[in-house]
Amino acid sequence: MEITSTQLKELRDKTGISVMQCKTALLEAEGDMDKAIIILKKKRSEAAEKKSDRELGAGAVGVYVHNTNEVAAMVLLACETDFVSKNEEFLVLANDIAIHVAGMNPGFISRDELPADAVEKAKEVFAPELEGKPDDMKEKIMEGKLSSYFEEQILMEQDFIKNPDTTIKEMIDGGVQKFGENVSIMKISRVSVK
């Protein structure tokens, strides 16, 4: 199958991924643009997983101050090298995440940061809702309730404020795929008048 330069350009414009990765995805998808996007998203997660243990030695601070001057946010987005940390697209990613933090006010970056006592208290609140349910389903139901409750508070699990079709985790995984380095949110901070 022959992939045209128009197809490559369209996929690259939609994803920001390298021409070679776009070509490979289009070939695998037999020219189907929607399938190629799904293939690239799948490979995005795989790429992020492979690079997740690499040492982070550089980064950038994304900053956003709302036009009312009543809310602001800062995000420390880390990467492996200065080369990536000074890349315009990396800086845009850091600032986009800062905008999201200002608007959504997440309490935690990832699920790992949830305090054990907060999880236990949530379990206590949801426990009465499990009464009368089959024992073999109670654990799964509780997991679903906890996941749904905490999802709103965990940055990596939130839908991006400017594009609800993408989560913050998918944006970070996309950064790993695009830059070829481990990328991670190290710190978030938000201040507000109200």
mmCIF file of C-alpha atoms in Angstrom, residues 39-180:
data_model
loop_
_atom_site.group_PDB
_atom_site.id
_atom_site.type_symbol
_atom_site.label_atom_id
_atom_site.label_comp_id
_atom_site.label_asym_id
_atom_site.label_seq_id
_atom_site.Cartn_x
_atom_site.Cartn_y
_atom_site.Cartn_z
ATOM 1 C CA ILE A 39 -2.325 2.836 16.741
ATOM 2 C CA LEU A 40 -0.299 5.940 17.632
ATOM 3 C CA LYS A 41 -2.181 6.335 20.929
ATOM 4 C CA LYS A 42 -1.487 2.693 21.772
ATOM 5 C CA LYS A 43 2.208 3.142 20.991
ATOM 6 C CA ARG A 44 2.212 6.355 23.067
ATOM 7 C CA SER A 45 1.449 4.388 26.241
ATOM 8 C CA GLU A 46 4.035 1.740 25.373
ATOM 9 C CA ALA A 47 6.702 4.414 24.777
ATOM 10 C CA ALA A 48 5.892 6.124 28.090
ATOM 11 C CA GLU A 49 6.134 2.819 29.958
ATOM 12 C CA LYS A 50 9.543 2.002 28.454
ATOM 13 C CA LYS A 51 11.014 5.386 29.406
ATOM 14 C CA SER A 52 9.379 5.793 32.825
ATOM 15 C CA ASP A 53 12.435 4.677 34.799
ATOM 16 C CA ARG A 54 14.874 7.068 33.127
ATOM 17 C CA GLU A 55 16.380 9.792 35.293
ATOM 18 C CA LEU A 56 14.884 13.269 35.022
ATOM 19 C CA GLY A 57 17.602 15.915 35.016
ATOM 20 C CA ALA A 58 15.964 18.944 33.417
ATOM 21 C CA GLY A 59 12.593 20.594 33.078
ATOM 22 C CA ALA A 60 10.577 23.759 32.849
ATOM 23 C CA VAL A 61 8.061 25.619 34.968
ATOM 24 C CA GLY A 62 4.718 26.292 33.322
ATOM 25 C CA VAL A 63 2.910 29.323 34.714
ATOM 26 C CA TYR A 64 -0.612 30.599 34.204
ATOM 27 C CA VAL A 65 -2.309 33.650 35.707
ATOM 28 C CA HIS A 66 -5.993 34.069 34.859
ATOM 29 C CA ASN A 67 -6.944 37.399 33.290
ATOM 30 C CA THR A 68 -8.890 38.339 36.452
ATOM 31 C CA ASN A 69 -5.673 37.978 38.487
ATOM 32 C CA GLU A 70 -7.658 35.942 41.015
ATOM 33 C CA VAL A 71 -6.182 32.507 40.281
ATOM 34 C CA ALA A 72 -2.757 31.302 39.205
ATOM 35 C CA ALA A 73 -0.974 27.978 38.853
ATOM 36 C CA MET A 74 2.548 26.678 38.395
ATOM 37 C CA VAL A 75 3.638 23.275 37.179
ATOM 38 C CA LEU A 76 7.113 21.772 37.264
ATOM 39 C CA LEU A 77 7.328 19.530 34.205
ATOM 40 C CA ALA A 78 10.494 17.435 34.190
ATOM 41 C CA CYS A 79 12.363 15.730 31.361
ATOM 42 C CA GLU A 80 15.784 14.167 30.834
ATOM 43 C CA THR A 81 17.732 16.863 28.958
ATOM 44 C CA ASP A 82 18.019 20.631 28.542
ATOM 45 C CA PHE A 83 17.521 20.101 24.815
ATOM 46 C CA VAL A 84 13.925 18.989 25.417
ATOM 47 C CA SER A 85 13.253 21.385 28.309
ATOM 48 C CA LYS A 86 13.956 24.344 26.020
ATOM 49 C CA ASN A 87 11.819 22.968 23.176
ATOM 50 C CA GLU A 88 8.863 25.264 22.394
ATOM 51 C CA GLU A 89 6.387 22.353 22.351
ATOM 52 C CA PHE A 90 7.603 21.206 25.780
ATOM 53 C CA LEU A 91 7.068 24.711 27.175
ATOM 54 C CA VAL A 92 3.574 24.816 25.658
ATOM 55 C CA LEU A 93 2.796 21.469 27.326
ATOM 56 C CA ALA A 94 3.961 22.820 30.707
ATOM 57 C CA ASN A 95 1.840 25.959 30.297
ATOM 58 C CA ASP A 96 -1.220 23.989 29.140
ATOM 59 C CA ILE A 97 -1.007 21.837 32.252
ATOM 60 C CA ALA A 98 -0.701 25.006 34.386
ATOM 61 C CA ILE A 99 -3.901 26.334 32.754
ATOM 62 C CA HIS A 100 -5.596 23.047 33.596
ATOM 63 C CA VAL A 101 -4.402 23.143 37.223
ATOM 64 C CA ALA A 102 -5.699 26.701 37.596
ATOM 65 C CA GLY A 103 -9.101 25.735 36.228
ATOM 66 C CA MET A 104 -9.610 22.296 37.790
ATOM 67 C CA ASN A 105 -7.707 22.580 41.093
ATOM 68 C CA PRO A 106 -6.558 18.943 41.419
ATOM 69 C CA GLY A 107 -5.425 17.911 44.880
ATOM 70 C CA PHE A 108 -2.946 15.266 43.759
ATOM 71 C CA ILE A 109 -0.772 14.577 40.726
ATOM 72 C CA SER A 110 -1.305 10.798 40.719
ATOM 73 C CA ARG A 111 -3.218 8.123 42.603
ATOM 74 C CA ASP A 112 0.012 7.202 44.438
ATOM 75 C CA GLU A 113 -0.204 10.492 46.364
ATOM 76 C CA LEU A 114 -3.612 9.750 47.915
ATOM 77 C CA PRO A 115 -3.285 9.604 51.708
ATOM 78 C CA ALA A 116 -4.308 6.208 53.120
ATOM 79 C CA ASP A 117 -6.620 7.864 55.661
ATOM 80 C CA ALA A 118 -8.511 9.680 52.882
ATOM 81 C CA VAL A 119 -9.059 6.365 51.078
ATOM 82 C CA GLU A 120 -10.241 4.719 54.319
ATOM 83 C CA LYS A 121 -12.680 7.555 55.048
ATOM 84 C CA ALA A 122 -14.104 7.314 51.527
ATOM 85 C CA LYS A 123 -14.519 3.549 51.994
ATOM 86 C CA GLU A 124 -16.450 4.200 55.206
ATOM 87 C CA VAL A 125 -18.778 6.602 53.387
ATOM 88 C CA PHE A 126 -19.411 4.173 50.501
ATOM 89 C CA ALA A 127 -19.691 1.017 52.662
ATOM 90 C CA PRO A 128 -23.459 1.357 53.330
ATOM 91 C CA GLU A 129 -24.076 1.380 49.567
ATOM 92 C CA LEU A 130 -22.612 -2.140 49.338
ATOM 93 C CA GLU A 131 -25.099 -3.681 51.781
ATOM 94 C CA GLY A 132 -27.136 -6.396 50.138
ATOM 95 C CA LYS A 133 -24.708 -6.770 47.229
ATOM 96 C CA PRO A 134 -23.149 -10.200 46.525
ATOM 97 C CA ASP A 135 -19.867 -10.676 48.461
ATOM 98 C CA ASP A 136 -17.885 -11.524 45.320
ATOM 99 C CA MET A 137 -18.880 -8.169 43.776
ATOM 100 C CA LYS A 138 -18.394 -5.874 46.786
ATOM 101 C CA GLU A 139 -14.662 -5.308 46.220
ATOM 102 C CA LYS A 140 -15.135 -4.481 42.545
ATOM 103 C CA ILE A 141 -18.033 -2.119 43.303
ATOM 104 C CA MET A 142 -15.975 -0.361 46.008
ATOM 105 C CA GLU A 143 -13.031 0.032 43.595
ATOM 106 C CA GLY A 144 -15.367 1.633 41.049
ATOM 107 C CA LYS A 145 -16.825 4.040 43.600
ATOM 108 C CA LEU A 146 -13.380 5.045 44.913
ATOM 109 C CA SER A 147 -12.011 5.465 41.396
ATOM 110 C CA SER A 148 -14.935 7.658 40.393
ATOM 111 C CA TYR A 149 -14.704 9.738 43.584
ATOM 112 C CA PHE A 150 -10.953 10.354 43.461
ATOM 113 C CA GLU A 151 -10.734 10.775 39.677
ATOM 114 C CA GLU A 152 -11.875 14.398 40.000
ATOM 115 C CA GLN A 153 -9.018 15.129 42.418
ATOM 116 C CA ILE A 154 -6.161 13.413 40.541
ATOM 117 C CA LEU A 155 -4.493 15.508 37.845
ATOM 118 C CA MET A 156 -3.251 12.601 35.706
ATOM 119 C CA GLU A 157 -6.764 11.137 35.469
ATOM 120 C CA GLN A 158 -8.584 14.360 34.626
ATOM 121 C CA ASP A 159 -9.790 15.237 31.136
ATOM 122 C CA PHE A 160 -7.795 18.169 29.795
ATOM 123 C CA ILE A 161 -9.771 21.386 30.255
ATOM 124 C CA LYS A 162 -9.094 22.566 26.668
ATOM 125 C CA ASN A 163 -9.741 19.141 25.064
ATOM 126 C CA PRO A 164 -11.925 16.750 27.093
ATOM 127 C CA ASP A 165 -11.145 13.918 24.640
ATOM 128 C CA THR A 166 -7.639 13.712 26.155
ATOM 129 C CA THR A 167 -6.547 13.084 29.725
ATOM 130 C CA ILE A 168 -3.518 14.737 31.300
ATOM 131 C CA LYS A 169 -1.851 11.295 31.404
ATOM 132 C CA GLU A 170 -2.375 10.938 27.656
ATOM 133 C CA MET A 171 -0.805 14.370 27.163
ATOM 134 C CA ILE A 172 2.249 13.331 29.203
ATOM 135 C CA ASP A 173 2.482 10.001 27.347
ATOM 136 C CA GLY A 174 2.244 11.950 24.085
ATOM 137 C CA GLY A 175 5.117 14.140 25.262
ATOM 138 C CA VAL A 176 7.228 11.056 25.922
ATOM 139 C CA GLN A 177 6.439 9.778 22.437
ATOM 140 C CA LYS A 178 7.083 13.139 20.784
ATOM 141 C CA PHE A 179 10.289 14.076 22.626
ATOM 142 C CA GLY A 180 11.736 10.574 23.012
#
